[in-house]
Each structure stands twice: as C-alpha cells, then as structure tokens.
C-alpha cells in the first residue's frame, strides 16, 4: 500500500518521465515539478461548487443520496448509497450542482481531503459538506489522483481548521 501510494504521488507530482527537467513549484510540500508544468490555483482551471447546505427528507427508495461515508478515494459508487431522496428533493438540491461523468466529488469536512471521480452517468444527489469540481477542458481522473496524493493531502491537513474535526472552506 505504501509503495502504491508513493508511486501515485511520484507520478502525480513528477510526471511519468523520471528524466524530465524540473523546476521549483514554489510550494514547500510539493517541491520540484516538471519544468513545462504551470502552477495555478484549483479555481483558476476548475469550477468548484459547494453543496446546497440542506438536509433532505430521506425516503425508502428514489434517487441515491451520496454523503461523506460514500466518498472513497478514486471512484464514487452512488449505487452503494444507503440513503435516498425524492425526485423533487433531487431537483432542488442539484440545482446547478448536477454531478456528471468526469467530475470530482471532494470532502471538505470531517473526512477532509478525500476525492472521488464520477465515472457513471447515473443521477445522484450530493450531501452536505461535499464539493463538486467540474471542468470541460481538464482531466477529472488526474485531478482525483492529485487530490488524493500525499503531497496534496498533507497540505490540506495543514490548512484545515476546527477543534472537533478538520474542515476547509470552498475558497
């Protein structure tokens, strides 16, 4: 598991070619990156959309409601969600927040820093404390691996606030 994690971190932060020329990223925890890479904030290249901040009425069946426990590193599995909401709540909560294939779901509270790639066309609802990250030009699976890398998770943990549990704001 440690070797796998280290290999993913190296591929995400250094690229696939170990002989590529490097430059200083300017970010202490990231270190050196390939010279041809540009460094930018997430919100410069991606739409970061916060959850609706409402708790729906759960139903015995309906649309899958994905909340923090279902967000696991790498891929989201909405069909494994144990909570459901009505179609009306689905429309209300997902207003402008409709997860689509290629998007990234990110925990910004409690299970801080876990990213899941949406690789399904199945409709589902995002629960509270989750952020939807979208881009038409950028690769969501790459971003998922990057956000789950030790280089990024250590930076996120150092930026988190809170005494009971860590959280970060959307900005």
PDB file of C-alpha atoms in Angstrom:
ATOM      1  CA  UNK A   1       0.000   0.000   0.000  1.00  0.00           C
ATOM      2  CA  UNK A   2       2.862   2.392   0.843  1.00  0.00           C
ATOM      3  CA  UNK A   3       4.651   1.590  -2.428  1.00  0.00           C
ATOM      4  CA  UNK A   4       1.426   2.129  -4.380  1.00  0.00           C
ATOM      5  CA  UNK A   5       0.827   5.450  -2.653  1.00  0.00           C
ATOM      6  CA  UNK A   6       4.413   6.578  -3.260  1.00  0.00           C
ATOM      7  CA  UNK A   7       4.215   5.605  -6.935  1.00  0.00           C
ATOM      8  CA  UNK A   8       0.950   7.508  -7.415  1.00  0.00           C
ATOM      9  CA  UNK A   9       2.366  10.559  -5.615  1.00  0.00           C
ATOM     10  CA  UNK A  10       5.506  10.456  -7.751  1.00  0.00           C
ATOM     11  CA  UNK A  11       3.513  10.128 -10.992  1.00  0.00           C
ATOM     12  CA  UNK A  12       1.161  12.934  -9.978  1.00  0.00           C
ATOM     13  CA  UNK A  13       3.815  15.346  -8.738  1.00  0.00           C
ATOM     14  CA  UNK A  14       6.716  14.496 -11.072  1.00  0.00           C
ATOM     15  CA  UNK A  15       5.007  13.063 -14.156  1.00  0.00           C
ATOM     16  CA  UNK A  16       5.682   9.745 -15.857  1.00  0.00           C
ATOM     17  CA  UNK A  17       9.141  10.573 -17.231  1.00  0.00           C
ATOM     18  CA  UNK A  18      11.717  10.483 -14.397  1.00  0.00           C
ATOM     19  CA  UNK A  19      14.307  12.263 -16.608  1.00  0.00           C
ATOM     20  CA  UNK A  20      12.224  15.368 -17.387  1.00  0.00           C
ATOM     21  CA  UNK A  21      13.823  18.717 -16.388  1.00  0.00           C
ATOM     22  CA  UNK A  22      12.382  20.043 -13.100  1.00  0.00           C
ATOM     23  CA  UNK A  23      11.726  23.445 -11.537  1.00  0.00           C
ATOM     24  CA  UNK A  24      10.785  24.556  -8.027  1.00  0.00           C
ATOM     25  CA  UNK A  25       6.997  24.684  -7.655  1.00  0.00           C
ATOM     26  CA  UNK A  26       7.173  27.424  -5.027  1.00  0.00           C
ATOM     27  CA  UNK A  27       5.060  25.206  -2.760  1.00  0.00           C
ATOM     28  CA  UNK A  28       7.054  23.752   0.115  1.00  0.00           C
ATOM     29  CA  UNK A  29       5.139  20.477   0.415  1.00  0.00           C
ATOM     30  CA  UNK A  30       5.136  19.917  -3.358  1.00  0.00           C
ATOM     31  CA  UNK A  31       8.791  20.590  -4.107  1.00  0.00           C
ATOM     32  CA  UNK A  32      10.027  20.146  -7.678  1.00  0.00           C
ATOM     33  CA  UNK A  33       7.701  19.654 -10.658  1.00  0.00           C
ATOM     34  CA  UNK A  34       8.322  19.181 -14.394  1.00  0.00           C
ATOM     35  CA  UNK A  35       9.607  22.402 -15.975  1.00  0.00           C
ATOM     36  CA  UNK A  36       6.833  22.527 -18.589  1.00  0.00           C
ATOM     37  CA  UNK A  37       4.054  22.438 -15.968  1.00  0.00           C
ATOM     38  CA  UNK A  38       2.257  25.616 -14.953  1.00  0.00           C
ATOM     39  CA  UNK A  39       1.300  26.225 -11.328  1.00  0.00           C
ATOM     40  CA  UNK A  40      -2.174  27.654 -10.721  1.00  0.00           C
ATOM     41  CA  UNK A  41      -4.890  27.603  -8.099  1.00  0.00           C
ATOM     42  CA  UNK A  42      -7.610  24.993  -8.481  1.00  0.00           C
ATOM     43  CA  UNK A  43     -10.338  27.583  -9.017  1.00  0.00           C
ATOM     44  CA  UNK A  44      -8.435  29.089 -11.957  1.00  0.00           C
ATOM     45  CA  UNK A  45      -8.904  25.923 -14.032  1.00  0.00           C
ATOM     46  CA  UNK A  46     -11.925  24.267 -12.438  1.00  0.00           C
ATOM     47  CA  UNK A  47     -15.409  25.221 -11.242  1.00  0.00           C
ATOM     48  CA  UNK A  48     -15.612  24.488  -7.506  1.00  0.00           C
ATOM     49  CA  UNK A  49     -19.262  24.293  -6.474  1.00  0.00           C
ATOM     50  CA  UNK A  50     -20.329  23.969  -2.841  1.00  0.00           C
ATOM     51  CA  UNK A  51     -23.194  21.773  -1.661  1.00  0.00           C
ATOM     52  CA  UNK A  52     -26.679  23.218  -1.135  1.00  0.00           C
ATOM     53  CA  UNK A  53     -26.425  23.081   2.711  1.00  0.00           C
ATOM     54  CA  UNK A  54     -29.837  21.498   3.226  1.00  0.00           C
ATOM     55  CA  UNK A  55     -30.767  18.178   4.763  1.00  0.00           C
ATOM     56  CA  UNK A  56     -33.488  16.481   2.734  1.00  0.00           C
ATOM     57  CA  UNK A  57     -36.166  14.102   3.926  1.00  0.00           C
ATOM     58  CA  UNK A  58     -34.819  10.597   3.300  1.00  0.00           C
ATOM     59  CA  UNK A  59     -37.027   8.055   1.570  1.00  0.00           C
ATOM     60  CA  UNK A  60     -37.009   4.252   1.279  1.00  0.00           C
ATOM     61  CA  UNK A  61     -36.370   4.480  -2.451  1.00  0.00           C
ATOM     62  CA  UNK A  62     -35.768   7.123  -5.081  1.00  0.00           C
ATOM     63  CA  UNK A  63     -32.596   8.949  -6.115  1.00  0.00           C
ATOM     64  CA  UNK A  64     -29.341   7.939  -4.393  1.00  0.00           C
ATOM     65  CA  UNK A  65     -28.135  10.490  -1.826  1.00  0.00           C
ATOM     66  CA  UNK A  66     -24.318  10.428  -1.577  1.00  0.00           C
ATOM     67  CA  UNK A  67     -22.869  11.825   1.628  1.00  0.00           C
ATOM     68  CA  UNK A  68     -19.429  11.739   3.280  1.00  0.00           C
ATOM     69  CA  UNK A  69     -19.236   7.971   4.111  1.00  0.00           C
ATOM     70  CA  UNK A  70     -19.780   7.056   0.437  1.00  0.00           C
ATOM     71  CA  UNK A  71     -16.935   9.263  -0.807  1.00  0.00           C
ATOM     72  CA  UNK A  72     -13.931   6.978  -1.129  1.00  0.00           C
ATOM     73  CA  UNK A  73     -10.556   7.638  -2.799  1.00  0.00           C
ATOM     74  CA  UNK A  74     -10.585   7.339  -6.570  1.00  0.00           C
ATOM     75  CA  UNK A  75     -14.132   6.385  -7.698  1.00  0.00           C
ATOM     76  CA  UNK A  76     -17.588   7.220  -6.388  1.00  0.00           C
ATOM     77  CA  UNK A  77     -20.169   4.418  -6.324  1.00  0.00           C
ATOM     78  CA  UNK A  78     -23.562   6.166  -5.941  1.00  0.00           C
ATOM     79  CA  UNK A  79     -25.439   2.877  -6.355  1.00  0.00           C
ATOM     80  CA  UNK A  80     -23.964   1.808  -2.984  1.00  0.00           C
ATOM     81  CA  UNK A  81     -25.502   4.812  -1.204  1.00  0.00           C
ATOM     82  CA  UNK A  82     -27.778   3.781   1.647  1.00  0.00           C
ATOM     83  CA  UNK A  83     -29.938   6.907   1.617  1.00  0.00           C
ATOM     84  CA  UNK A  84     -32.452   8.047  -0.972  1.00  0.00           C
ATOM     85  CA  UNK A  85     -34.388  11.242  -1.681  1.00  0.00           C
ATOM     86  CA  UNK A  86     -37.497  12.086  -3.666  1.00  0.00           C
ATOM     87  CA  UNK A  87     -37.314  13.381  -7.218  1.00  0.00           C
ATOM     88  CA  UNK A  88     -38.423  16.835  -6.010  1.00  0.00           C
ATOM     89  CA  UNK A  89     -35.553  16.972  -3.462  1.00  0.00           C
ATOM     90  CA  UNK A  90     -33.188  15.720  -6.178  1.00  0.00           C
ATOM     91  CA  UNK A  91     -34.147  18.682  -8.397  1.00  0.00           C
ATOM     92  CA  UNK A  92     -34.000  21.192  -5.517  1.00  0.00           C
ATOM     93  CA  UNK A  93     -30.604  20.084  -4.138  1.00  0.00           C
ATOM     94  CA  UNK A  94     -28.921  19.543  -7.510  1.00  0.00           C
ATOM     95  CA  UNK A  95     -29.984  22.931  -8.863  1.00  0.00           C
ATOM     96  CA  UNK A  96     -26.707  23.969 -10.550  1.00  0.00           C
ATOM     97  CA  UNK A  97     -24.874  21.085  -8.833  1.00  0.00           C
ATOM     98  CA  UNK A  98     -25.586  18.116 -11.087  1.00  0.00           C
ATOM     99  CA  UNK A  99     -22.690  15.629 -10.902  1.00  0.00           C
ATOM    100  CA  UNK A 100     -21.724  14.262 -14.325  1.00  0.00           C
ATOM    101  CA  UNK A 101     -19.264  11.724 -15.645  1.00  0.00           C
ATOM    102  CA  UNK A 102     -15.753  13.227 -15.436  1.00  0.00           C
ATOM    103  CA  UNK A 103     -16.474  15.419 -12.388  1.00  0.00           C
ATOM    104  CA  UNK A 104     -14.803  15.115  -8.986  1.00  0.00           C
ATOM    105  CA  UNK A 105     -16.576  14.925  -5.609  1.00  0.00           C
ATOM    106  CA  UNK A 106     -14.464  16.270  -2.730  1.00  0.00           C
ATOM    107  CA  UNK A 107     -14.929  16.111   1.055  1.00  0.00           C
ATOM    108  CA  UNK A 108     -14.248  19.433   2.719  1.00  0.00           C
ATOM    109  CA  UNK A 109     -15.411  18.454   6.187  1.00  0.00           C
ATOM    110  CA  UNK A 110     -14.881  15.522   8.610  1.00  0.00           C
ATOM    111  CA  UNK A 111     -13.330  13.066   6.065  1.00  0.00           C
ATOM    112  CA  UNK A 112     -11.277  16.016   4.898  1.00  0.00           C
ATOM    113  CA  UNK A 113      -9.483  15.745   1.596  1.00  0.00           C
ATOM    114  CA  UNK A 114     -10.964  12.630   0.014  1.00  0.00           C
ATOM    115  CA  UNK A 115     -11.620  12.945  -3.715  1.00  0.00           C
ATOM    116  CA  UNK A 116     -13.794  10.609  -5.821  1.00  0.00           C
ATOM    117  CA  UNK A 117     -14.061  10.559  -9.593  1.00  0.00           C
ATOM    118  CA  UNK A 118     -17.546  10.347 -11.106  1.00  0.00           C
ATOM    119  CA  UNK A 119     -17.358   7.570 -13.712  1.00  0.00           C
ATOM    120  CA  UNK A 120     -21.082   6.946 -14.068  1.00  0.00           C
ATOM    121  CA  UNK A 121     -23.980   8.576 -15.878  1.00  0.00           C
ATOM    122  CA  UNK A 122     -26.290   7.621 -13.018  1.00  0.00           C
ATOM    123  CA  UNK A 123     -28.071  10.560 -11.394  1.00  0.00           C
ATOM    124  CA  UNK A 124     -27.459  11.150  -7.695  1.00  0.00           C
ATOM    125  CA  UNK A 125     -27.644  13.892  -5.071  1.00  0.00           C
ATOM    126  CA  UNK A 126     -24.662  15.393  -3.246  1.00  0.00           C
ATOM    127  CA  UNK A 127     -24.940  15.564   0.507  1.00  0.00           C
ATOM    128  CA  UNK A 128     -23.723  18.310   2.800  1.00  0.00           C
ATOM    129  CA  UNK A 129     -20.010  19.106   3.184  1.00  0.00           C
ATOM    130  CA  UNK A 130     -19.215  17.822  -0.301  1.00  0.00           C
ATOM    131  CA  UNK A 131     -17.898  19.933  -3.135  1.00  0.00           C
ATOM    132  CA  UNK A 132     -18.462  19.312  -6.830  1.00  0.00           C
ATOM    133  CA  UNK A 133     -15.422  20.095  -9.010  1.00  0.00           C
ATOM    134  CA  UNK A 134     -16.078  20.424 -12.759  1.00  0.00           C
ATOM    135  CA  UNK A 135     -14.103  21.259 -15.893  1.00  0.00           C
ATOM    136  CA  UNK A 136     -14.773  20.752 -19.573  1.00  0.00           C
ATOM    137  CA  UNK A 137     -11.080  21.110 -20.517  1.00  0.00           C
ATOM    138  CA  UNK A 138      -9.259  19.268 -17.718  1.00  0.00           C
ATOM    139  CA  UNK A 139      -8.983  15.611 -16.744  1.00  0.00           C
ATOM    140  CA  UNK A 140     -11.049  14.809 -13.653  1.00  0.00           C
ATOM    141  CA  UNK A 141      -9.395  11.445 -13.064  1.00  0.00           C
ATOM    142  CA  UNK A 142      -5.955  13.101 -12.986  1.00  0.00           C
ATOM    143  CA  UNK A 143      -7.272  15.690 -10.524  1.00  0.00           C
ATOM    144  CA  UNK A 144      -8.720  12.901  -8.365  1.00  0.00           C
ATOM    145  CA  UNK A 145      -5.335  11.172  -8.137  1.00  0.00           C
ATOM    146  CA  UNK A 146      -3.654  14.509  -7.444  1.00  0.00           C
ATOM    147  CA  UNK A 147      -6.091  15.444  -4.663  1.00  0.00           C
ATOM    148  CA  UNK A 148      -5.650  12.007  -3.069  1.00  0.00           C
ATOM    149  CA  UNK A 149      -1.835  12.131  -3.260  1.00  0.00           C
ATOM    150  CA  UNK A 150       0.136  12.520  -0.049  1.00  0.00           C
ATOM    151  CA  UNK A 151       1.592  15.807  -1.322  1.00  0.00           C
ATOM    152  CA  UNK A 152      -1.864  17.396  -1.505  1.00  0.00           C
ATOM    153  CA  UNK A 153      -3.470  15.665   1.485  1.00  0.00           C
ATOM    154  CA  UNK A 154      -0.653  16.813   3.778  1.00  0.00           C
ATOM    155  CA  UNK A 155      -1.089  20.393   2.535  1.00  0.00           C
ATOM    156  CA  UNK A 156      -4.875  20.216   3.023  1.00  0.00           C
ATOM    157  CA  UNK A 157      -4.495  18.831   6.547  1.00  0.00           C
ATOM    158  CA  UNK A 158      -2.140  21.677   7.451  1.00  0.00           C
ATOM    159  CA  UNK A 159      -4.678  24.208   6.123  1.00  0.00           C
ATOM    160  CA  UNK A 160      -7.691  22.636   7.852  1.00  0.00           C
ATOM    161  CA  UNK A 161      -9.355  24.413  10.755  1.00  0.00           C
ATOM    162  CA  UNK A 162     -11.515  23.194  13.617  1.00  0.00           C
ATOM    163  CA  UNK A 163     -11.037  21.588  17.007  1.00  0.00           C
ATOM    164  CA  UNK A 164     -13.521  18.692  16.883  1.00  0.00           C
ATOM    165  CA  UNK A 165     -12.778  17.774  13.272  1.00  0.00           C
ATOM    166  CA  UNK A 166     -10.842  19.455  10.462  1.00  0.00           C
ATOM    167  CA  UNK A 167     -12.540  21.290   7.611  1.00  0.00           C
ATOM    168  CA  UNK A 168     -11.632  23.664   4.821  1.00  0.00           C
ATOM    169  CA  UNK A 169     -13.691  26.345   3.171  1.00  0.00           C
ATOM    170  CA  UNK A 170     -14.594  26.236  -0.503  1.00  0.00           C
ATOM    171  CA  UNK A 171     -12.176  29.050  -1.386  1.00  0.00           C
TER     172      UNK A 171
END
